PDB file of N, CA and C in Angstrom:
ATOM      1  N   MET A 270      15.420  14.443   2.262  1.00 48.00           N
ATOM      2  CA  MET A 270      14.239  14.122   2.967  1.00 48.00           C
ATOM      3  C   MET A 270      14.468  14.671   4.433  1.00 48.00           C
ATOM      4  N   THR A 271      13.316  14.681   4.999  1.00 55.00           N
ATOM      5  CA  THR A 271      13.149  15.160   6.487  1.00 55.00           C
ATOM      6  C   THR A 271      13.376  13.894   7.288  1.00 55.00           C
ATOM      7  N   ASP A 272      13.744  14.230   8.750  1.00 73.00           N
ATOM      8  CA  ASP A 272      13.884  13.238   9.647  1.00 73.00           C
ATOM      9  C   ASP A 272      12.419  12.744  10.302  1.00 73.00           C
ATOM     10  N   ASP A 273      11.396  13.738   9.968  1.00 89.00           N
ATOM     11  CA  ASP A 273      10.069  13.783  10.343  1.00 89.00           C
ATOM     12  C   ASP A 273       9.568  12.511   9.769  1.00 89.00           C
ATOM     13  N   PRO A 274       9.203  11.483  10.395  1.00 90.00           N
ATOM     14  CA  PRO A 274       8.462  10.115   9.666  1.00 90.00           C
ATOM     15  C   PRO A 274       6.973  10.771   9.142  1.00 90.00           C
ATOM     16  N   GLN A 275       6.283  11.362   9.721  1.00 93.00           N
ATOM     17  CA  GLN A 275       4.994  11.974   9.254  1.00 93.00           C
ATOM     18  C   GLN A 275       5.199  12.894   7.996  1.00 93.00           C
ATOM     19  N   ALA A 276       6.213  13.555   8.029  1.00 94.00           N
ATOM     20  CA  ALA A 276       6.419  14.371   6.707  1.00 94.00           C
ATOM     21  C   ALA A 276       6.899  13.550   5.842  1.00 94.00           C
ATOM     22  N   ARG A 277       7.853  12.665   6.108  1.00 93.00           N
ATOM     23  CA  ARG A 277       8.186  11.533   5.062  1.00 93.00           C
ATOM     24  C   ARG A 277       7.059  10.889   4.233  1.00 93.00           C
ATOM     25  N   ILE A 278       6.275  10.256   5.106  1.00 96.00           N
ATOM     26  CA  ILE A 278       5.283   9.560   4.778  1.00 96.00           C
ATOM     27  C   ILE A 278       4.272  10.357   3.693  1.00 96.00           C
ATOM     28  N   ASP A 279       3.973  11.501   4.346  1.00 96.00           N
ATOM     29  CA  ASP A 279       3.010  12.571   3.446  1.00 96.00           C
ATOM     30  C   ASP A 279       3.576  12.724   2.244  1.00 96.00           C
ATOM     31  N   GLY A 280       4.833  12.982   2.267  1.00 95.00           N
ATOM     32  CA  GLY A 280       5.716  13.248   0.931  1.00 95.00           C
ATOM     33  C   GLY A 280       5.498  11.978  -0.083  1.00 95.00           C
ATOM     34  N   LEU A 281       5.773  10.967   0.429  1.00 96.00           N
ATOM     35  CA  LEU A 281       5.723   9.779  -0.275  1.00 96.00           C
ATOM     36  C   LEU A 281       4.135   9.567  -0.945  1.00 96.00           C
ATOM     37  N   VAL A 282       3.059   9.666  -0.036  1.00 97.00           N
ATOM     38  CA  VAL A 282       1.819   9.516  -0.489  1.00 97.00           C
ATOM     39  C   VAL A 282       1.435  10.438  -1.373  1.00 97.00           C
ATOM     40  N   LYS A 283       1.878  11.722  -1.255  1.00 96.00           N
ATOM     41  CA  LYS A 283       1.453  12.794  -2.173  1.00 96.00           C
ATOM     42  C   LYS A 283       2.190  12.804  -3.496  1.00 96.00           C
ATOM     43  N   SER A 284       3.491  12.308  -3.704  1.00 96.00           N
ATOM     44  CA  SER A 284       4.125  12.420  -4.771  1.00 96.00           C
ATOM     45  C   SER A 284       4.239  11.250  -5.582  1.00 96.00           C
ATOM     46  N   ASN A 285       3.293  10.083  -5.160  1.00 96.00           N
ATOM     47  CA  ASN A 285       3.246   8.799  -5.989  1.00 96.00           C
ATOM     48  C   ASN A 285       1.799   8.531  -6.192  1.00 96.00           C
ATOM     49  N   ASP A 286       1.357   8.302  -7.516  1.00 96.00           N
ATOM     50  CA  ASP A 286      -0.068   7.856  -7.794  1.00 96.00           C
ATOM     51  C   ASP A 286      -0.522   6.780  -7.049  1.00 96.00           C
ATOM     52  N   ILE A 287       0.309   5.507  -6.633  1.00 97.00           N
ATOM     53  CA  ILE A 287       0.117   4.286  -6.107  1.00 97.00           C
ATOM     54  C   ILE A 287       1.291   4.197  -5.148  1.00 97.00           C
ATOM     55  N   VAL A 288       1.205   4.022  -3.869  1.00 98.00           N
ATOM     56  CA  VAL A 288       2.144   3.742  -3.031  1.00 98.00           C
ATOM     57  C   VAL A 288       1.743   2.878  -1.933  1.00 98.00           C
ATOM     58  N   LEU A 289       2.653   1.637  -1.987  1.00 98.00           N
ATOM     59  CA  LEU A 289       2.262   0.529  -1.112  1.00 98.00           C
ATOM     60  C   LEU A 289       3.324   0.487   0.250  1.00 98.00           C
ATOM     61  N   PHE A 290       2.744   0.706   1.425  1.00 98.00           N
ATOM     62  CA  PHE A 290       3.583   0.462   2.627  1.00 98.00           C
ATOM     63  C   PHE A 290       3.458  -0.795   2.952  1.00 98.00           C
ATOM     64  N   MET A 291       4.710  -1.485   2.854  1.00 98.00           N
ATOM     65  CA  MET A 291       4.654  -2.957   3.118  1.00 98.00           C
ATOM     66  C   MET A 291       5.810  -3.482   3.996  1.00 98.00           C
ATOM     67  N   LYS A 292       5.953  -4.875   4.315  1.00 97.00           N
ATOM     68  CA  LYS A 292       7.005  -5.362   4.835  1.00 97.00           C
ATOM     69  C   LYS A 292       7.700  -6.216   3.937  1.00 97.00           C
ATOM     70  N   GLY A 293       8.931  -5.666   3.592  1.00 97.00           N
ATOM     71  CA  GLY A 293       9.812  -6.368   2.742  1.00 97.00           C
ATOM     72  C   GLY A 293       9.800  -5.517   1.373  1.00 97.00           C
ATOM     73  N   SER A 294      10.025  -6.194   0.097  1.00 97.00           N
ATOM     74  CA  SER A 294      10.107  -5.618  -1.121  1.00 97.00           C
ATOM     75  C   SER A 294       9.069  -6.265  -2.181  1.00 97.00           C
ATOM     76  N   PRO A 295       8.740  -5.810  -3.140  1.00 97.00           N
ATOM     77  CA  PRO A 295       7.931  -6.336  -4.038  1.00 97.00           C
ATOM     78  C   PRO A 295       8.650  -7.704  -4.452  1.00 97.00           C
ATOM     79  N   LEU A 296       9.974  -7.883  -4.638  1.00 96.00           N
ATOM     80  CA  LEU A 296      10.583  -9.116  -5.043  1.00 96.00           C
ATOM     81  C   LEU A 296      10.861 -10.035  -3.802  1.00 96.00           C
ATOM     82  N   PHE A 297      10.601  -9.581  -2.568  1.00 97.00           N
ATOM     83  CA  PHE A 297      10.964 -10.379  -1.425  1.00 97.00           C
ATOM     84  C   PHE A 297      10.024  -9.809  -0.418  1.00 97.00           C
ATOM     85  N   PRO A 298       8.635  -9.954  -0.505  1.00 97.00           N
ATOM     86  CA  PRO A 298       7.897  -9.476   0.617  1.00 97.00           C
ATOM     87  C   PRO A 298       8.133 -10.625   1.927  1.00 97.00           C
ATOM     88  N   GLN A 299       8.078  -9.914   2.958  1.00 96.00           N
ATOM     89  CA  GLN A 299       8.348 -10.435   4.319  1.00 96.00           C
ATOM     90  C   GLN A 299       7.252 -10.871   5.212  1.00 96.00           C
ATOM     91  N   CYS A 300       5.955 -10.739   4.587  1.00 96.00           N
ATOM     92  CA  CYS A 300       4.805 -11.267   5.130  1.00 96.00           C
ATOM     93  C   CYS A 300       3.871 -11.821   4.396  1.00 96.00           C
ATOM     94  N   GLY A 301       2.807 -12.583   4.467  1.00 96.00           N
ATOM     95  CA  GLY A 301       1.779 -13.009   3.703  1.00 96.00           C
ATOM     96  C   GLY A 301       1.027 -12.120   3.110  1.00 96.00           C
ATOM     97  N   PHE A 302       0.744 -11.043   3.842  1.00 97.00           N
ATOM     98  CA  PHE A 302      -0.412  -9.862   3.614  1.00 97.00           C
ATOM     99  C   PHE A 302       0.282  -9.128   2.455  1.00 97.00           C
ATOM    100  N   SER A 303       1.535  -8.784   2.798  1.00 98.00           N
ATOM    101  CA  SER A 303       2.424  -7.885   1.726  1.00 98.00           C
ATOM    102  C   SER A 303       2.482  -8.753   0.548  1.00 98.00           C
ATOM    103  N   SER A 304       2.530  -9.986   0.581  1.00 97.00           N
ATOM    104  CA  SER A 304       2.856 -10.813  -0.671  1.00 97.00           C
ATOM    105  C   SER A 304       1.478 -10.786  -1.532  1.00 97.00           C
ATOM    106  N   ARG A 305       0.507 -10.857  -0.759  1.00 97.00           N
ATOM    107  CA  ARG A 305      -0.637 -10.914  -1.393  1.00 97.00           C
ATOM    108  C   ARG A 305      -1.102  -9.543  -1.991  1.00 97.00           C
ATOM    109  N   ALA A 306      -0.680  -8.476  -1.155  1.00 98.00           N
ATOM    110  CA  ALA A 306      -0.914  -7.106  -1.888  1.00 98.00           C
ATOM    111  C   ALA A 306      -0.213  -6.931  -3.084  1.00 98.00           C
ATOM    112  N   ILE A 307       0.964  -7.470  -3.249  1.00 98.00           N
ATOM    113  CA  ILE A 307       1.877  -7.255  -4.317  1.00 98.00           C
ATOM    114  C   ILE A 307       1.274  -8.193  -5.541  1.00 98.00           C
ATOM    115  N   ALA A 308       0.918  -9.394  -5.182  1.00 97.00           N
ATOM    116  CA  ALA A 308       0.371 -10.280  -6.288  1.00 97.00           C
ATOM    117  C   ALA A 308      -0.947  -9.448  -6.764  1.00 97.00           C
ATOM    118  N   ILE A 309      -1.725  -8.873  -5.900  1.00 97.00           N
ATOM    119  CA  ILE A 309      -3.083  -8.040  -6.559  1.00 97.00           C
ATOM    120  C   ILE A 309      -2.495  -7.086  -7.542  1.00 97.00           C
ATOM    121  N   LEU A 310      -1.731  -6.157  -7.128  1.00 97.00           N
ATOM    122  CA  LEU A 310      -1.280  -5.146  -7.875  1.00 97.00           C
ATOM    123  C   LEU A 310      -0.521  -5.525  -9.090  1.00 97.00           C
ATOM    124  N   ASN A 311       0.260  -6.538  -8.970  1.00 96.00           N
ATOM    125  CA  ASN A 311       1.126  -7.001 -10.229  1.00 96.00           C
ATOM    126  C   ASN A 311       0.054  -7.618 -11.148  1.00 96.00           C
ATOM    127  N   HIS A 312      -1.006  -8.292 -10.547  1.00 95.00           N
ATOM    128  CA  HIS A 312      -1.972  -8.827 -11.430  1.00 95.00           C
ATOM    129  C   HIS A 312      -2.769  -7.841 -12.389  1.00 95.00           C
ATOM    130  N   LEU A 313      -2.846  -6.709 -11.729  1.00 95.00           N
ATOM    131  CA  LEU A 313      -3.627  -5.671 -12.292  1.00 95.00           C
ATOM    132  C   LEU A 313      -2.617  -4.742 -13.184  1.00 95.00           C
ATOM    133  N   GLY A 314      -1.461  -4.975 -13.274  1.00 94.00           N
ATOM    134  CA  GLY A 314      -0.553  -4.407 -14.001  1.00 94.00           C
ATOM    135  C   GLY A 314      -0.111  -3.019 -13.438  1.00 94.00           C
ATOM    136  N   ALA A 315      -0.489  -2.733 -12.404  1.00 95.00           N
ATOM    137  CA  ALA A 315      -0.401  -1.535 -11.826  1.00 95.00           C
ATOM    138  C   ALA A 315       1.161  -1.075 -11.435  1.00 95.00           C
ATOM    139  N   GLU A 316       1.574   0.101 -11.844  1.00 95.00           N
ATOM    140  CA  GLU A 316       2.921   0.616 -11.478  1.00 95.00           C
ATOM    141  C   GLU A 316       2.809   1.243 -10.209  1.00 95.00           C
ATOM    142  N   PHE A 317       3.635   1.074  -9.416  1.00 97.00           N
ATOM    143  CA  PHE A 317       3.316   1.483  -7.879  1.00 97.00           C
ATOM    144  C   PHE A 317       4.696   1.756  -7.311  1.00 97.00           C
ATOM    145  N   GLU A 318       4.820   2.607  -6.285  1.00 97.00           N
ATOM    146  CA  GLU A 318       5.914   2.629  -5.343  1.00 97.00           C
ATOM    147  C   GLU A 318       5.890   1.871  -4.300  1.00 97.00           C
ATOM    148  N   SER A 319       6.643   1.187  -3.710  1.00 97.00           N
ATOM    149  CA  SER A 319       6.702   0.426  -2.513  1.00 97.00           C
ATOM    150  C   SER A 319       7.691   1.003  -1.346  1.00 97.00           C
ATOM    151  N   VAL A 320       7.266   0.921  -0.138  1.00 97.00           N
ATOM    152  CA  VAL A 320       8.025   1.338   1.025  1.00 97.00           C
ATOM    153  C   VAL A 320       8.211   0.291   2.098  1.00 97.00           C
ATOM    154  N   ASP A 321       9.318  -0.267   2.333  1.00 97.00           N
ATOM    155  CA  ASP A 321       9.441  -1.379   3.081  1.00 97.00           C
ATOM    156  C   ASP A 321       9.871  -0.632   4.452  1.00 97.00           C
ATOM    157  N   VAL A 322       8.554  -0.878   5.482  1.00 97.00           N
ATOM    158  CA  VAL A 322       8.344  -0.346   6.736  1.00 97.00           C
ATOM    159  C   VAL A 322       9.530  -1.113   7.541  1.00 97.00           C
ATOM    160  N   LEU A 323      10.056  -2.100   7.198  1.00 97.00           N
ATOM    161  CA  LEU A 323      10.979  -2.880   8.117  1.00 97.00           C
ATOM    162  C   LEU A 323      12.272  -2.085   8.143  1.00 97.00           C
ATOM    163  N   GLN A 324      12.544  -1.322   7.246  1.00 95.00           N
ATOM    164  CA  GLN A 324      13.859  -0.507   6.919  1.00 95.00           C
ATOM    165  C   GLN A 324      13.760   0.715   8.021  1.00 95.00           C
ATOM    166  N   ASP A 325      12.661   1.164   8.374  1.00 92.00           N
ATOM    167  CA  ASP A 325      12.703   2.419   9.107  1.00 92.00           C
ATOM    168  C   ASP A 325      11.441   2.258  10.188  1.00 92.00           C
ATOM    169  N   GLN A 326      11.955   2.269  11.516  1.00 92.00           N
ATOM    170  CA  GLN A 326      10.922   1.819  12.551  1.00 92.00           C
ATOM    171  C   GLN A 326      10.008   3.308  12.656  1.00 92.00           C
ATOM    172  N   GLY A 327      10.471   4.476  12.292  1.00 93.00           N
ATOM    173  CA  GLY A 327       9.785   5.657  12.350  1.00 93.00           C
ATOM    174  C   GLY A 327       8.611   5.615  11.365  1.00 93.00           C
ATOM    175  N   VAL A 328       8.905   4.930  10.244  1.00 94.00           N
ATOM    176  CA  VAL A 328       7.918   4.845   9.168  1.00 94.00           C
ATOM    177  C   VAL A 328       7.007   3.898   9.612  1.00 94.00           C
ATOM    178  N   ARG A 329       7.360   2.832   9.914  1.00 94.00           N
ATOM    179  CA  ARG A 329       6.788   1.468  10.461  1.00 94.00           C
ATOM    180  C   ARG A 329       5.590   2.044  11.343  1.00 94.00           C
ATOM    181  N   GLN A 330       6.008   2.876  12.430  1.00 94.00           N
ATOM    182  CA  GLN A 330       4.991   3.260  13.434  1.00 94.00           C
ATOM    183  C   GLN A 330       4.038   4.398  12.997  1.00 94.00           C
ATOM    184  N   GLY A 331       4.821   5.238  12.250  1.00 95.00           N
ATOM    185  CA  GLY A 331       3.996   6.571  11.624  1.00 95.00           C
ATOM    186  C   GLY A 331       3.025   6.179  10.822  1.00 95.00           C
ATOM    187  N   ILE A 332       3.226   5.070  10.039  1.00 96.00           N
ATOM    188  CA  ILE A 332       2.066   5.110   8.887  1.00 96.00           C
ATOM    189  C   ILE A 332       0.719   4.709   9.664  1.00 96.00           C
ATOM    190  N   LYS A 333       1.128   3.904  10.808  1.00 94.00           N
ATOM    191  CA  LYS A 333      -0.102   3.441  11.495  1.00 94.00           C
ATOM    192  C   LYS A 333      -0.966   4.763  12.023  1.00 94.00           C
ATOM    193  N   ALA A 334      -0.230   5.748  12.451  1.00 94.00           N
ATOM    194  CA  ALA A 334      -0.822   6.829  13.043  1.00 94.00           C
ATOM    195  C   ALA A 334      -1.380   7.807  11.777  1.00 94.00           C
ATOM    196  N   TYR A 335      -0.637   7.799  10.782  1.00 96.00           N
ATOM    197  CA  TYR A 335      -1.139   8.592   9.450  1.00 96.00           C
ATOM    198  C   TYR A 335      -2.329   8.253   8.995  1.00 96.00           C
ATOM    199  N   SER A 336      -2.419   6.895   8.854  1.00 95.00           N
ATOM    200  CA  SER A 336      -3.861   6.466   8.306  1.00 95.00           C
ATOM    201  C   SER A 336      -4.836   6.105   9.334  1.00 95.00           C
ATOM    202  N   ASP A 337      -4.674   6.022  10.469  1.00 94.00           N
ATOM    203  CA  ASP A 337      -5.206   5.574  11.744  1.00 94.00           C
ATOM    204  C   ASP A 337      -5.738   4.205  11.429  1.00 94.00           C
ATOM    205  N   TRP A 338      -4.887   3.383  11.039  1.00 95.00           N
ATOM    206  CA  TRP A 338      -4.929   1.991  10.568  1.00 95.00           C
ATOM    207  C   TRP A 338      -3.965   1.116  11.102  1.00 95.00           C
ATOM    208  N   PRO A 339      -4.376   0.088  11.964  1.00 95.00           N
ATOM    209  CA  PRO A 339      -3.279  -0.698  12.698  1.00 95.00           C
ATOM    210  C   PRO A 339      -2.373  -1.513  11.974  1.00 95.00           C
ATOM    211  N   THR A 340      -2.553  -2.136  11.004  1.00 95.00           N
ATOM    212  CA  THR A 340      -1.965  -2.999  10.324  1.00 95.00           C
ATOM    213  C   THR A 340      -1.158  -2.535   8.764  1.00 95.00           C
ATOM    214  N   ILE A 341      -0.311  -3.489   8.555  1.00 97.00           N
ATOM    215  CA  ILE A 341       0.601  -3.118   7.314  1.00 97.00           C
ATOM    216  C   ILE A 341       0.394  -4.554   6.435  1.00 97.00           C
ATOM    217  N   PRO A 342       0.218  -4.390   5.314  1.00 98.00           N
ATOM    218  CA  PRO A 342       0.570  -3.376   4.134  1.00 98.00           C
ATOM    219  C   PRO A 342      -0.741  -2.449   4.131  1.00 98.00           C
ATOM    220  N   GLN A 343      -0.372  -1.032   3.624  1.00 98.00           N
ATOM    221  CA  GLN A 343      -1.356  -0.019   3.456  1.00 98.00           C
ATOM    222  C   GLN A 343      -1.120   0.295   2.146  1.00 98.00           C
ATOM    223  N   LEU A 344      -2.226   0.566   1.235  1.00 98.00           N
ATOM    224  CA  LEU A 344      -2.218   0.971  -0.103  1.00 98.00           C
ATOM    225  C   LEU A 344      -2.671   2.437  -0.017  1.00 98.00           C
ATOM    226  N   TYR A 345      -2.063   3.396  -0.860  1.00 98.00           N
ATOM    227  CA  TYR A 345      -2.743   4.567  -1.026  1.00 98.00           C
ATOM    228  C   TYR A 345      -2.693   4.709  -2.438  1.00 98.00           C
ATOM    229  N   VAL A 346      -3.871   5.455  -3.291  1.00 97.00           N
ATOM    230  CA  VAL A 346      -3.988   5.817  -4.504  1.00 97.00           C
ATOM    231  C   VAL A 346      -4.486   7.234  -4.615  1.00 97.00           C
ATOM    232  N   ASN A 347      -3.562   7.936  -5.396  1.00 95.00           N
ATOM    233  CA  ASN A 347      -3.726   9.373  -5.456  1.00 95.00           C
ATOM    234  C   ASN A 347      -3.940   9.922  -4.296  1.00 95.00           C
ATOM    235  N   GLY A 348      -3.014   9.973  -3.353  1.00 95.00           N
ATOM    236  CA  GLY A 348      -3.218  10.470  -1.931  1.00 95.00           C
ATOM    237  C   GLY A 348      -4.164  10.068  -1.013  1.00 95.00           C
ATOM    238  N   GLU A 349      -5.173   9.014  -1.508  1.00 96.00           N
ATOM    239  CA  GLU A 349      -6.184   8.414  -0.563  1.00 96.00           C
ATOM    240  C   GLU A 349      -5.839   7.107  -0.012  1.00 96.00           C
ATOM    241  N   PHE A 350      -6.144   6.903   1.309  1.00 97.00           N
ATOM    242  CA  PHE A 350      -5.769   5.481   1.913  1.00 97.00           C
ATOM    243  C   PHE A 350      -6.919   4.548   1.380  1.00 97.00           C
ATOM    244  N   ILE A 351      -6.568   3.378   0.810  1.00 97.00           N
ATOM    245  CA  ILE A 351      -7.418   2.534   0.510  1.00 97.00           C
ATOM    246  C   ILE A 351      -7.631   1.453   1.380  1.00 97.00           C
ATOM    247  N   GLY A 352      -6.839   0.871   1.936  1.00 96.00           N
ATOM    248  CA  GLY A 352      -6.798  -0.178   2.988  1.00 96.00           C
ATOM    249  C   GLY A 352      -5.610  -1.144   2.985  1.00 96.00           C
ATOM    250  N   GLY A 353      -5.822  -2.271   3.619  1.00 96.00           N
ATOM    251  CA  GLY A 353      -4.905  -3.273   3.810  1.00 96.00           C
ATOM    252  C   GLY A 353      -4.954  -4.369   2.647  1.00 96.00           C
ATOM    253  N   SER A 354      -4.373  -5.598   3.002  1.00 95.00           N
ATOM    254  CA  SER A 354      -4.576  -6.584   1.826  1.00 95.00           C
ATOM    255  C   SER A 354      -6.001  -6.927   1.644  1.00 95.00           C
ATOM    256  N   ASP A 355      -6.850  -7.249   2.883  1.00 96.00           N
ATOM    257  CA  ASP A 355      -8.120  -7.835   2.872  1.00 96.00           C
ATOM    258  C   ASP A 355      -8.945  -7.052   2.143  1.00 96.00           C
ATOM    259  N   ILE A 356      -9.004  -5.588   2.382  1.00 97.00           N
ATOM    260  CA  ILE A 356      -9.666  -4.461   1.634  1.00 97.00           C
ATOM    261  C   ILE A 356      -9.437  -4.742   0.364  1.00 97.00           C
ATOM    262  N   MET A 357      -7.909  -4.739  -0.109  1.00 97.00           N
ATOM    263  CA  MET A 357      -7.396  -4.863  -1.614  1.00 97.00           C
ATOM    264  C   MET A 357      -8.212  -6.229  -2.229  1.00 97.00           C
ATOM    265  N   MET A 358      -8.092  -7.121  -1.449  1.00 97.00           N
ATOM    266  CA  MET A 358      -8.792  -8.469  -2.091  1.00 97.00           C
ATOM    267  C   MET A 358     -10.224  -8.415  -2.374  1.00 97.00           C
ATOM    268  N   GLU A 359     -10.806  -7.793  -1.458  1.00 97.00           N
ATOM    269  CA  GLU A 359     -12.305  -7.261  -1.655  1.00 97.00           C
ATOM    270  C   GLU A 359     -12.621  -6.686  -2.860  1.00 97.00           C
ATOM    271  N   MET A 360     -11.662  -5.555  -3.072  1.00 97.00           N
ATOM    272  CA  MET A 360     -11.883  -4.719  -4.165  1.00 97.00           C
ATOM    273  C   MET A 360     -11.423  -5.193  -5.403  1.00 97.00           C
ATOM    274  N   TYR A 361     -10.587  -5.938  -5.327  1.00 96.00           N
ATOM    275  CA  TYR A 361     -10.142  -6.811  -6.602  1.00 96.00           C
ATOM    276  C   TYR A 361     -10.899  -7.747  -6.940  1.00 96.00           C
ATOM    277  N   GLU A 362     -11.683  -8.497  -6.152  1.00 96.00           N
ATOM    278  CA  GLU A 362     -12.763  -9.478  -6.528  1.00 96.00           C
ATOM    279  C   GLU A 362     -14.030  -8.808  -7.164  1.00 96.00           C
ATOM    280  N   SER A 363     -14.325  -7.660  -6.550  1.00 96.00           N
ATOM    281  CA  SER A 363     -15.576  -6.953  -7.131  1.00 96.00           C
ATOM    282  C   SER A 363     -15.332  -6.062  -8.406  1.00 96.00           C
ATOM    283  N   GLY A 364     -14.015  -6.038  -8.625  1.00 95.00           N
ATOM    284  CA  GLY A 364     -13.566  -5.268 -10.007  1.00 95.00           C
ATOM    285  C   GLY A 364     -13.390  -3.734  -9.532  1.00 95.00           C
ATOM    286  N   GLU A 365     -13.805  -3.309  -8.349  1.00 96.00           N
ATOM    287  CA  GLU A 365     -13.471  -1.879  -7.902  1.00 96.00           C
ATOM    288  C   GLU A 365     -12.165  -1.582  -8.006  1.00 96.00           C
ATOM    289  N   LEU A 366     -11.089  -2.239  -7.428  1.00 97.00           N
ATOM    290  CA  LEU A 366      -9.837  -1.866  -7.424  1.00 97.00           C
ATOM    291  C   LEU A 366      -9.258  -1.721  -8.911  1.00 97.00           C
ATOM    292  N   ALA A 367      -9.536  -2.489  -9.765  1.00 95.00           N
ATOM    293  CA  ALA A 367      -8.942  -2.318 -11.343  1.00 95.00           C
ATOM    294  C   ALA A 367      -9.631  -1.022 -11.679  1.00 95.00           C
ATOM    295  N   GLU A 368     -10.853  -0.891 -11.529  1.00 94.00           N
ATOM    296  CA  GLU A 368     -11.347   0.526 -12.027  1.00 94.00           C
ATOM    297  C   GLU A 368     -10.733   1.892 -11.295  1.00 94.00           C
ATOM    298  N   LEU A 369     -10.438   1.692  -9.908  1.00 94.00           N
ATOM    299  CA  LEU A 369      -9.826   2.774  -9.121  1.00 94.00           C
ATOM    300  C   LEU A 369      -8.474   3.047  -9.750  1.00 94.00           C
ATOM    301  N   LEU A 370      -7.683   1.798 -10.296  1.00 92.00           N
ATOM    302  CA  LEU A 370      -6.187   2.085 -10.681  1.00 92.00           C
ATOM    303  C   LEU A 370      -6.240   2.291 -12.394  1.00 92.00           C
ATOM    304  N   GLY A 371      -7.478   2.520 -12.717  1.00 82.00           N
ATOM    305  CA  GLY A 371      -7.366   2.959 -14.070  1.00 82.00           C
ATOM    306  C   GLY A 371      -7.846   1.904 -15.286  1.00 82.00           C
ATOM    307  N   GLY A 372      -7.914   0.475 -14.621  1.00 60.00           N
ATOM    308  CA  GLY A 372      -8.227  -0.452 -15.662  1.00 60.00           C
ATOM    309  C   GLY A 372      -9.695  -0.558 -15.888  1.00 60.00           C
ATOM    310  N   GLU A 373      -9.786  -1.821 -16.473  1.00 53.00           N
ATOM    311  CA  GLU A 373     -11.086  -2.087 -16.898  1.00 53.00           C
ATOM    312  C   GLU A 373     -11.826  -3.186 -15.871  1.00 53.00           C
ATOM    313  N   LYS A 374     -13.176  -2.978 -15.497  1.00 49.00           N
ATOM    314  CA  LYS A 374     -13.709  -4.082 -14.357  1.00 49.00           C
ATOM    315  C   LYS A 374     -13.994  -5.396 -15.277  1.00 49.00           C
ATOM    316  N   PRO A 375     -13.351  -6.422 -14.575  1.00 48.00           N
ATOM    317  CA  PRO A 375     -13.617  -7.619 -15.400  1.00 48.00           C
ATOM    318  C   PRO A 375     -14.947  -8.188 -15.502  1.00 48.00           C
ATOM    319  N   GLU A 376     -15.226  -8.778 -16.496  1.00 44.00           N
ATOM    320  CA  GLU A 376     -16.572  -9.215 -16.973  1.00 44.00           C
ATOM    321  C   GLU A 376     -17.128 -10.294 -15.825  1.00 44.00           C
TER     322      GLU A 376
END
């Protein structure tokens, strides 16, 4: 991998169908918003890659510039920026996130 955070981020986004940039890991999220994002993805049965931004300051700052979004977590699906945990929750509640991830919209 390259030392350029933007190139690393771009590679992760483009090489994974679903990637979540978060604080901590899926088994040990380090903030409530990351925990909520993980809970949503797990509830939908999504297979995803996670990136712990706390392990790399370049990625932590770089992801904010990459998406032009100031907060973490950040969800990308098929190379497209979806949003943070609040947007994920809204999309989950409406069934839009399940559809986007290839599932069925809840009745």
